[in-house]
Every structure is written in C-alpha cells, then in structure tokens.
Amino acid sequence: MAVEVSVYVNGEDKSVGSLSFRYMDPIVVVGASPDYGSTAGGSAVLVYGVGFVPMTNIACVFGDESSAGRYFNSTVVECTSPASSESCAVSLKLSMGGFESEASALSFTYITPASVSEISPVFGSTGGDTDVVVTGSGFGATDEIYCLFGDSES
C-alpha cells in the first residue's frame, strides 16, 4: 500500500510535492543457487524467498557490496555476484527500494578460480585408461571436480 508523505514545519506549514511511501511485507530470503562463485565475480545467482515485489530498484547485497537485481516473481530474484578481493564467505541479503531483507544465515562463498599449470603425461593411448596428474591451484576440497578431455568427461 502506498501513501502520500507530507512534512509539517512548526505544525502549520505543509510541504508541497507529491512524495509517496510504500508499506511492504517483510522480505525474507531462504536460499540462493549457486551459493558460491568465483572471486572474479560475474556468477548468476538466483535468490529465493518471500515478499519480493516488482520494482526497478532491486539489489543483492554480498557482504558490503551491492549488485543490481532482476525480479522474476514473488519468490525469485536474479543477481550477478560482484568481485571479491579474497576467498571467503559473506552474508547475502536482498534490498528492494532500499528496504533490506530480514537478517538470515544466508551466505555466499567466494572461491579462487582454479588454474592449471601442468599435466603429466601429455600423451596417452587412444584406448584410454591413462592416469593423468593435473598440477595447479584453486582446486579446493570438493567432490565436484573432474577433467574434460575434448568432449569426454573423466
């Protein structure tokens, strides 16, 4: 619900203009997908919750950094993660018209991008079954790591 805002000075002089204030139900965020991304930024993040309303002034707040948001529906907003100077977990909130979501335990984890410096051996049998050692950094402790040789996943 939107209402007109007036300001009175000395109890008599009313402000001139048509400003409005909009009452909203609380914004509650309950999840994000993915909840991690590169320190370089640029990850598309879907934020899920309740109380989302269509407007042009939507932002996701990753720690202290904001990123413009795009309204999908009353339960989904999409944002792009900003860059971070370090690998770390930050709080993730939603702001609609300057009205922030209620505090939650929702977080977004920045991960240093993986970098490959060497593979050994560099040749293998066309029949497969060649063990290949990949050397580099930023692989992290995850079960979601694999190698792609051309179009074949290993």
Backbone as JSON Lines, residues from 0, in Angstrom:
{"i":0,"aa":"M","n":[0.85,-1.16,0.0],"ca":[0.0,0.0,0.0],"c":[0.9,1.24,0.0]}
{"i":1,"aa":"A","n":[0.6,2.19,-0.86],"ca":[1.37,3.44,-0.93],"c":[0.53,4.59,-0.38]}
{"i":2,"aa":"V","n":[1.2,5.47,0.36],"ca":[0.53,6.64,0.93],"c":[1.35,7.88,0.61]}
{"i":3,"aa":"E","n":[0.67,9.03,0.56],"ca":[1.35,10.3,0.32],"c":[2.07,10.73,1.6]}
{"i":4,"aa":"V","n":[3.26,11.34,1.43],"ca":[4.03,11.82,2.57],"c":[4.03,13.34,2.55]}
{"i":5,"aa":"S","n":[3.68,13.93,3.68],"ca":[3.71,15.38,3.84],"c":[4.56,15.72,5.05]}
{"i":6,"aa":"V","n":[5.22,16.86,5.01],"ca":[6.03,17.32,6.13],"c":[5.47,18.65,6.6]}
{"i":7,"aa":"Y","n":[5.25,18.75,7.91],"ca":[4.76,19.99,8.5],"c":[5.89,20.62,9.32]}
{"i":8,"aa":"V","n":[6.06,21.92,9.14],"ca":[7.05,22.66,9.9],"c":[6.29,23.6,10.85]}
{"i":9,"aa":"N","n":[6.68,23.58,12.09],"ca":[6.01,24.38,13.12],"c":[4.53,24.02,13.25]}
{"i":10,"aa":"G","n":[4.17,22.84,12.83],"ca":[2.8,22.39,12.96],"c":[1.83,23.03,11.99]}
{"i":11,"aa":"E","n":[2.32,23.91,11.09],"ca":[1.41,24.61,10.19],"c":[1.79,24.53,8.72]}
{"i":12,"aa":"D","n":[3.05,24.77,8.4],"ca":[3.48,24.85,7.0],"c":[3.65,23.45,6.42]}
{"i":13,"aa":"K","n":[2.77,23.11,5.47],"ca":[2.81,21.78,4.85],"c":[3.74,21.82,3.64]}
{"i":14,"aa":"S","n":[4.52,20.75,3.48],"ca":[5.41,20.65,2.32],"c":[4.57,20.56,1.04]}
{"i":15,"aa":"V","n":[5.16,21.03,-0.04],"ca":[4.5,20.98,-1.34],"c":[5.2,19.91,-2.17]}
{"i":16,"aa":"G","n":[4.47,19.05,-2.79],"ca":[5.04,17.99,-3.61],"c":[4.28,16.7,-3.4]}
{"i":17,"aa":"S","n":[4.52,15.77,-4.26],"ca":[3.81,14.5,-4.14],"c":[4.82,13.38,-3.96]}
{"i":18,"aa":"L","n":[5.2,13.15,-2.73],"ca":[6.07,12.03,-2.4],"c":[5.22,10.93,-1.81]}
{"i":19,"aa":"S","n":[5.64,9.68,-2.06],"ca":[4.86,8.59,-1.51],"c":[5.76,7.61,-0.76]}
{"i":20,"aa":"F","n":[5.15,6.9,0.17],"ca":[5.82,5.88,0.95],"c":[5.03,4.6,0.75]}
{"i":21,"aa":"R","n":[5.75,3.49,0.55],"ca":[5.08,2.22,0.29],"c":[5.3,1.26,1.45]}
{"i":22,"aa":"Y","n":[4.22,0.76,2.02],"ca":[4.31,-0.25,3.06],"c":[4.47,-1.61,2.38]}
{"i":23,"aa":"M","n":[5.39,-2.42,2.91],"ca":[5.64,-3.74,2.34],"c":[5.66,-4.79,3.44]}
{"i":24,"aa":"D","n":[5.29,-6.01,3.06],"ca":[5.51,-7.14,3.97],"c":[7.01,-7.35,4.08]}
{"i":25,"aa":"P","n":[7.48,-7.95,5.16],"ca":[8.92,-8.2,5.3],"c":[9.45,-9.04,4.14]}
{"i":26,"aa":"I","n":[10.69,-8.74,3.72],"ca":[11.37,-9.53,2.69],"c":[12.17,-10.6,3.42]}
{"i":27,"aa":"V","n":[11.95,-11.85,3.06],"ca":[12.67,-12.95,3.71],"c":[13.38,-13.77,2.63]}
{"i":28,"aa":"V","n":[14.69,-13.91,2.75],"ca":[15.44,-14.76,1.82],"c":[15.69,-16.1,2.5]}
{"i":29,"aa":"V","n":[15.5,-17.18,1.74],"ca":[15.63,-18.52,2.32],"c":[16.7,-19.37,1.62]}
{"i":30,"aa":"G","n":[17.18,-18.93,0.47],"ca":[18.19,-19.72,-0.23],"c":[18.74,-19.0,-1.44]}
{"i":31,"aa":"A","n":[19.86,-19.51,-1.94],"ca":[20.48,-18.97,-3.15],"c":[21.1,-20.12,-3.92]}
{"i":32,"aa":"S","n":[21.09,-20.0,-5.24],"ca":[21.68,-21.03,-6.08],"c":[22.36,-20.4,-7.28]}
{"i":33,"aa":"P","n":[23.65,-20.63,-7.45],"ca":[24.51,-21.33,-6.5],"c":[24.81,-20.44,-5.3]}
{"i":34,"aa":"D","n":[25.32,-21.04,-4.23],"ca":[25.68,-20.25,-3.05],"c":[27.19,-20.04,-2.97]}
{"i":35,"aa":"Y","n":[27.86,-20.18,-4.1],"ca":[29.3,-19.95,-4.2],"c":[29.62,-19.45,-5.61]}
{"i":36,"aa":"G","n":[30.78,-18.81,-5.77],"ca":[31.19,-18.34,-7.08],"c":[32.61,-17.82,-7.03]}
{"i":37,"aa":"S","n":[33.12,-17.46,-8.2],"ca":[34.5,-17.0,-8.35],"c":[34.74,-15.65,-7.69]}
{"i":38,"aa":"T","n":[35.96,-15.47,-7.17],"ca":[36.35,-14.16,-6.63],"c":[36.36,-13.1,-7.73]}
{"i":39,"aa":"A","n":[36.41,-13.53,-8.99],"ca":[36.36,-12.58,-10.11],"c":[34.97,-11.98,-10.29]}
{"i":40,"aa":"G","n":[33.96,-12.57,-9.61],"ca":[32.59,-12.09,-9.75],"c":[31.97,-12.61,-11.03]}
{"i":41,"aa":"G","n":[30.78,-12.13,-11.33],"ca":[30.11,-12.49,-12.57],"c":[29.24,-13.73,-12.52]}
{"i":42,"aa":"S","n":[29.08,-14.34,-11.33],"ca":[28.22,-15.53,-11.23],"c":[26.75,-15.11,-11.17]}
{"i":43,"aa":"A","n":[25.93,-15.73,-12.0],"ca":[24.48,-15.5,-11.93],"c":[23.95,-16.25,-10.71]}
{"i":44,"aa":"V","n":[23.28,-15.54,-9.81],"ca":[22.8,-16.12,-8.56],"c":[21.29,-15.91,-8.46]}
{"i":45,"aa":"L","n":[20.55,-16.99,-8.26],"ca":[19.11,-16.9,-8.02],"c":[18.89,-16.87,-6.52]}
{"i":46,"aa":"V","n":[18.17,-15.85,-6.05],"ca":[17.86,-15.71,-4.63],"c":[16.39,-16.06,-4.45]}
{"i":47,"aa":"Y","n":[16.12,-16.97,-3.5],"ca":[14.76,-17.46,-3.26],"c":[14.26,-16.93,-1.92]}
{"i":48,"aa":"G","n":[12.97,-16.66,-1.85],"ca":[12.38,-16.2,-0.6],"c":[10.92,-15.84,-0.77]}
{"i":49,"aa":"V","n":[10.44,-14.95,0.1],"ca":[9.05,-14.49,0.04],"c":[9.01,-12.97,0.27]}
{"i":50,"aa":"G","n":[7.96,-12.37,-0.23],"ca":[7.78,-10.93,-0.05],"c":[8.44,-10.08,-1.13]}
{"i":51,"aa":"F","n":[8.88,-10.7,-2.24],"ca":[9.5,-9.94,-3.32],"c":[8.41,-9.22,-4.13]}
{"i":52,"aa":"V","n":[8.66,-7.98,-4.5],"ca":[7.7,-7.21,-5.29],"c":[8.4,-6.63,-6.51]}
{"i":53,"aa":"P","n":[7.67,-6.49,-7.63],"ca":[8.3,-5.95,-8.84],"c":[8.62,-4.47,-8.67]}
{"i":54,"aa":"M","n":[9.87,-4.13,-8.93],"ca":[10.32,-2.73,-8.93],"c":[11.66,-2.67,-9.62]}
{"i":55,"aa":"T","n":[12.1,-1.48,-9.95],"ca":[13.37,-1.34,-10.67],"c":[14.57,-1.2,-9.73]}
{"i":56,"aa":"N","n":[14.34,-0.87,-8.47],"ca":[15.43,-0.63,-7.52],"c":[15.65,-1.86,-6.63]}
{"i":57,"aa":"I","n":[16.12,-2.97,-7.25],"ca":[16.37,-4.22,-6.52],"c":[17.88,-4.47,-6.52]}
{"i":58,"aa":"A","n":[18.42,-4.9,-5.39],"ca":[19.85,-5.21,-5.3],"c":[20.07,-6.4,-4.37]}
{"i":59,"aa":"C","n":[21.07,-7.2,-4.71],"ca":[21.57,-8.22,-3.8],"c":[22.76,-7.61,-3.09]}
{"i":60,"aa":"V","n":[22.87,-7.86,-1.8],"ca":[23.97,-7.31,-1.01],"c":[24.85,-8.48,-0.58]}
{"i":61,"aa":"F","n":[26.03,-8.58,-1.2],"ca":[27.01,-9.62,-0.91],"c":[28.01,-9.03,0.07]}
{"i":62,"aa":"G","n":[27.84,-9.3,1.36],"ca":[28.7,-8.67,2.37],"c":[28.43,-7.18,2.37]}
{"i":63,"aa":"D","n":[29.42,-6.37,1.95],"ca":[29.27,-4.91,1.88],"c":[29.08,-4.41,0.45]}
{"i":64,"aa":"E","n":[29.08,-5.32,-0.54],"ca":[28.98,-4.94,-1.95],"c":[27.59,-5.24,-2.5]}
{"i":65,"aa":"S","n":[27.06,-4.3,-3.27],"ca":[25.73,-4.48,-3.87],"c":[25.85,-4.78,-5.35]}
{"i":66,"aa":"S","n":[24.84,-5.47,-5.84],"ca":[24.75,-5.82,-7.25],"c":[23.29,-5.69,-7.68]}
{"i":67,"aa":"A","n":[23.05,-5.1,-8.83],"ca":[21.68,-4.91,-9.31],"c":[20.96,-6.25,-9.43]}
{"i":68,"aa":"G","n":[19.68,-6.26,-9.08],"ca":[18.88,-7.47,-9.14],"c":[17.79,-7.35,-10.18]}
{"i":69,"aa":"R","n":[17.3,-8.52,-10.62],"ca":[16.21,-8.57,-11.6],"c":[15.08,-9.43,-11.03]}
{"i":70,"aa":"Y","n":[13.9,-8.84,-10.94],"ca":[12.72,-9.52,-10.4],"c":[12.22,-10.56,-11.39]}
{"i":71,"aa":"F","n":[12.02,-11.81,-10.9],"ca":[11.39,-12.85,-11.71],"c":[9.95,-13.04,-11.28]}
{"i":72,"aa":"N","n":[9.75,-13.22,-9.97],"ca":[8.4,-13.38,-9.42],"c":[8.46,-13.12,-7.91]}
{"i":73,"aa":"S","n":[7.39,-13.35,-7.2],"ca":[7.33,-13.0,-5.78],"c":[8.26,-13.85,-4.91]}
{"i":74,"aa":"T","n":[8.9,-14.88,-5.5],"ca":[9.8,-15.73,-4.73],"c":[11.21,-15.86,-5.32]}
{"i":75,"aa":"V","n":[11.47,-15.22,-6.48],"ca":[12.79,-15.37,-7.12],"c":[13.28,-14.03,-7.67]}
{"i":76,"aa":"V","n":[14.54,-13.7,-7.34],"ca":[15.26,-12.55,-7.9],"c":[16.61,-13.05,-8.38]}
{"i":77,"aa":"E","n":[17.09,-12.52,-9.51],"ca":[18.41,-12.9,-10.02],"c":[19.37,-11.73,-9.87]}
{"i":78,"aa":"C","n":[20.59,-12.03,-9.43],"ca":[21.65,-11.04,-9.3],"c":[22.94,-11.61,-9.87]}
{"i":79,"aa":"T","n":[23.9,-10.75,-10.13],"ca":[25.24,-11.15,-10.55],"c":[26.2,-10.82,-9.42]}
{"i":80,"aa":"S","n":[26.98,-11.81,-9.0],"ca":[27.89,-11.57,-7.88],"c":[28.97,-10.56,-8.25]}
{"i":81,"aa":"P","n":[29.26,-9.61,-7.36],"ca":[30.38,-8.69,-7.61],"c":[31.7,-9.39,-7.3]}
{"i":82,"aa":"A","n":[32.81,-8.8,-7.68],"ca":[34.13,-9.37,-7.4],"c":[34.46,-9.24,-5.92]}
{"i":83,"aa":"S","n":[35.34,-10.12,-5.45],"ca":[35.83,-10.07,-4.07],"c":[37.35,-10.16,-4.1]}
{"i":84,"aa":"S","n":[38.01,-9.48,-3.19],"ca":[39.47,-9.48,-3.15],"c":[40.04,-10.75,-2.53]}
{"i":85,"aa":"E","n":[39.18,-11.58,-1.93],"ca":[39.67,-12.79,-1.27],"c":[38.62,-13.9,-1.29]}
{"i":86,"aa":"S","n":[39.1,-15.13,-1.09],"ca":[38.19,-16.27,-0.91],"c":[37.62,-16.19,0.5]}
{"i":87,"aa":"C","n":[36.31,-16.12,0.61],"ca":[35.67,-16.0,1.92],"c":[34.17,-16.18,1.77]}
{"i":88,"aa":"A","n":[33.5,-16.35,2.9],"ca":[32.04,-16.41,2.93],"c":[31.53,-15.04,3.38]}
{"i":89,"aa":"V","n":[30.5,-14.54,2.71],"ca":[29.89,-13.25,3.08],"c":[28.39,-13.44,3.24]}
{"i":90,"aa":"S","n":[27.76,-12.55,4.0],"ca":[26.31,-12.6,4.13],"c":[25.67,-12.22,2.8]}
{"i":91,"aa":"L","n":[24.48,-12.73,2.54],"ca":[23.75,-12.4,1.32],"c":[22.36,-11.93,1.71]}
{"i":92,"aa":"K","n":[22.05,-10.7,1.36],"ca":[20.74,-10.1,1.64],"c":[20.15,-9.56,0.35]}
{"i":93,"aa":"L","n":[18.89,-9.2,0.42],"ca":[18.2,-8.61,-0.71],"c":[17.66,-7.25,-0.3]}
{"i":94,"aa":"S","n":[17.8,-6.26,-1.17],"ca":[17.29,-4.91,-0.92],"c":[16.29,-4.57,-2.03]}
{"i":95,"aa":"M","n":[15.12,-4.11,-1.63],"ca":[14.09,-3.7,-2.6],"c":[13.7,-2.28,-2.26]}
{"i":96,"aa":"G","n":[14.07,-1.35,-3.11],"ca":[13.76,0.05,-2.87],"c":[14.42,0.58,-1.6]}
{"i":97,"aa":"G","n":[15.57,0.0,-1.21],"ca":[16.26,0.42,0.0],"c":[15.8,-0.31,1.24]}
{"i":98,"aa":"F","n":[14.77,-1.14,1.12],"ca":[14.22,-1.92,2.24],"c":[14.91,-3.29,2.2]}
{"i":99,"aa":"E","n":[15.74,-3.6,3.21],"ca":[16.52,-4.84,3.2],"c":[15.77,-6.02,3.79]}
{"i":100,"aa":"S","n":[16.14,-7.2,3.31],"ca":[15.57,-8.43,3.84],"c":[15.91,-8.57,5.31]}
{"i":101,"aa":"E","n":[15.08,-9.31,6.0],"ca":[15.34,-9.58,7.4],"c":[16.63,-10.39,7.53]}
{"i":102,"aa":"A","n":[17.3,-10.25,8.66],"ca":[18.55,-10.97,8.89],"c":[18.34,-12.46,8.72]}
{"i":103,"aa":"S","n":[19.3,-13.1,8.07],"ca":[19.23,-14.54,7.89],"c":[20.64,-15.11,7.93]}
{"i":104,"aa":"A","n":[20.73,-16.41,7.96],"ca":[22.03,-17.07,7.97],"c":[22.5,-17.34,6.56]}
{"i":105,"aa":"L","n":[21.86,-16.75,5.57],"ca":[22.21,-16.99,4.18],"c":[23.57,-16.39,3.87]}
{"i":106,"aa":"S","n":[24.42,-17.18,3.19],"ca":[25.74,-16.68,2.84],"c":[26.1,-17.09,1.42]}
{"i":107,"aa":"F","n":[27.11,-16.41,0.88],"ca":[27.67,-16.69,-0.44],"c":[29.16,-16.84,-0.25]}
{"i":108,"aa":"T","n":[29.73,-17.91,-0.8],"ca":[31.17,-18.18,-0.62],"c":[31.92,-17.88,-1.9]}
{"i":109,"aa":"Y","n":[32.92,-17.01,-1.78],"ca":[33.81,-16.7,-2.9],"c":[34.95,-17.72,-2.93]}
{"i":110,"aa":"I","n":[35.23,-18.23,-4.14],"ca":[36.26,-19.25,-4.33],"c":[37.24,-18.73,-5.37]}
{"i":111,"aa":"T","n":[38.55,-18.9,-5.09],"ca":[39.57,-18.52,-6.05],"c":[39.45,-19.43,-7.27]}
{"i":112,"aa":"P","n":[39.43,-18.86,-8.49],"ca":[39.3,-19.7,-9.69],"c":[40.47,-20.69,-9.8]}
{"i":113,"aa":"A","n":[40.18,-21.87,-10.29],"ca":[41.2,-22.88,-10.49],"c":[42.15,-22.46,-11.63]}
{"i":114,"aa":"S","n":[43.39,-22.87,-11.48],"ca":[44.39,-22.58,-12.5],"c":[45.22,-23.85,-12.71]}
{"i":115,"aa":"V","n":[45.36,-24.29,-13.95],"ca":[46.15,-25.47,-14.27],"c":[47.5,-25.02,-14.8]}
{"i":116,"aa":"S","n":[48.58,-25.55,-14.2],"ca":[49.92,-25.16,-14.64],"c":[50.63,-26.28,-15.41]}
{"i":117,"aa":"E","n":[50.19,-27.53,-15.21],"ca":[50.88,-28.64,-15.86],"c":[50.01,-29.89,-15.85]}
{"i":118,"aa":"I","n":[50.14,-30.71,-16.9],"ca":[49.56,-32.05,-16.9],"c":[50.67,-33.03,-17.26]}
{"i":119,"aa":"S","n":[50.59,-34.24,-16.7],"ca":[51.63,-35.23,-16.98],"c":[51.0,-36.62,-16.9]}
{"i":120,"aa":"P","n":[51.2,-37.45,-17.89],"ca":[51.91,-37.2,-19.14],"c":[51.06,-36.37,-20.11]}
{"i":121,"aa":"V","n":[51.67,-35.92,-21.17],"ca":[50.94,-35.12,-22.16],"c":[50.49,-35.99,-23.34]}
{"i":122,"aa":"F","n":[50.84,-37.28,-23.33],"ca":[50.39,-38.24,-24.35],"c":[49.73,-39.41,-23.65]}
{"i":123,"aa":"G","n":[48.8,-40.09,-24.37],"ca":[48.16,-41.27,-23.82],"c":[47.57,-42.12,-24.91]}
{"i":124,"aa":"S","n":[47.21,-43.33,-24.58],"ca":[46.68,-44.3,-25.52],"c":[45.3,-43.89,-26.01]}
{"i":125,"aa":"T","n":[45.01,-44.16,-27.27],"ca":[43.67,-43.91,-27.83],"c":[42.64,-44.81,-27.18]}
{"i":126,"aa":"G","n":[43.09,-45.89,-26.52],"ca":[42.2,-46.79,-25.82],"c":[41.79,-46.28,-24.44]}
{"i":127,"aa":"G","n":[42.39,-45.17,-24.02],"ca":[42.06,-44.6,-22.71],"c":[42.85,-45.24,-21.59]}
{"i":128,"aa":"D","n":[42.35,-45.13,-20.37],"ca":[42.97,-45.69,-19.16],"c":[44.35,-45.13,-18.86]}
{"i":129,"aa":"T","n":[44.66,-43.93,-19.31],"ca":[45.93,-43.29,-18.97],"c":[45.7,-42.41,-17.75]}
{"i":130,"aa":"D","n":[46.43,-42.67,-16.68],"ca":[46.36,-41.81,-15.5],"c":[47.07,-40.5,-15.79]}
{"i":131,"aa":"V","n":[46.4,-39.39,-15.56],"ca":[46.96,-38.08,-15.83],"c":[46.96,-37.29,-14.52]}
{"i":132,"aa":"V","n":[48.12,-36.72,-14.19],"ca":[48.25,-35.88,-13.0],"c":[48.11,-34.43,-13.43]}
{"i":133,"aa":"V","n":[47.19,-33.71,-12.79],"ca":[46.96,-32.3,-13.08],"c":[47.53,-31.49,-11.92]}
{"i":134,"aa":"T","n":[48.41,-30.54,-12.23],"ca":[49.03,-29.7,-11.21],"c":[48.52,-28.28,-11.38]}
{"i":135,"aa":"G","n":[48.22,-27.63,-10.26],"ca":[47.74,-26.25,-10.33],"c":[47.32,-25.76,-8.96]}
{"i":136,"aa":"S","n":[46.4,-24.81,-8.95],"ca":[45.93,-24.25,-7.68],"c":[44.44,-23.94,-7.79]}
{"i":137,"aa":"G","n":[43.83,-23.74,-6.61],"ca":[42.43,-23.35,-6.56],"c":[41.46,-24.48,-6.77]}
{"i":138,"aa":"F","n":[41.92,-25.74,-6.62],"ca":[41.03,-26.88,-6.82],"c":[40.07,-27.06,-5.66]}
{"i":139,"aa":"G","n":[40.48,-26.7,-4.46],"ca":[39.6,-26.78,-3.3],"c":[39.26,-28.21,-2.93]}
{"i":140,"aa":"A","n":[38.62,-28.36,-1.8],"ca":[38.2,-29.67,-1.31],"c":[36.74,-29.88,-1.7]}
{"i":141,"aa":"T","n":[36.53,-30.57,-2.82],"ca":[35.18,-30.79,-3.31],"c":[35.08,-32.13,-4.0]}
{"i":142,"aa":"D","n":[33.88,-32.67,-4.06],"ca":[33.62,-33.89,-4.81],"c":[33.23,-33.56,-6.25]}
{"i":143,"aa":"E","n":[33.09,-32.29,-6.57],"ca":[32.62,-31.87,-7.88],"c":[33.78,-31.46,-8.79]}
{"i":144,"aa":"I","n":[34.82,-32.27,-8.85],"ca":[35.96,-31.94,-9.7],"c":[36.15,-33.07,-10.71]}
{"i":145,"aa":"Y","n":[36.36,-32.72,-11.95],"ca":[36.58,-33.7,-13.0],"c":[37.4,-33.05,-14.1]}
{"i":146,"aa":"C","n":[37.94,-33.89,-14.98],"ca":[38.73,-33.41,-16.12],"c":[37.93,-33.66,-17.4]}
{"i":147,"aa":"L","n":[38.09,-32.8,-18.35],"ca":[37.42,-32.94,-19.65],"c":[38.49,-33.04,-20.71]}
{"i":148,"aa":"F","n":[38.53,-34.17,-21.41],"ca":[39.49,-34.4,-22.49],"c":[38.7,-34.32,-23.8]}
{"i":149,"aa":"G","n":[38.78,-33.21,-24.49],"ca":[37.95,-32.99,-25.68],"c":[36.5,-32.92,-25.23]}
{"i":150,"aa":"D","n":[35.68,-33.88,-25.69],"ca":[34.28,-33.92,-25.28],"c":[34.0,-35.04,-24.27]}
{"i":151,"aa":"S","n":[35.06,-35.7,-23.79],"ca":[34.88,-36.83,-22.88],"c":[35.23,-36.43,-21.45]}
{"i":152,"aa":"E","n":[34.3,-36.67,-20.52],"ca":[34.5,-36.35,-19.1],"c":[35.17,-37.5,-18.39]}
{"i":153,"aa":"S","n":[36.11,-37.17,-17.48],"ca":[36.78,-38.21,-16.67],"c":[36.76,-37.82,-15.22]}
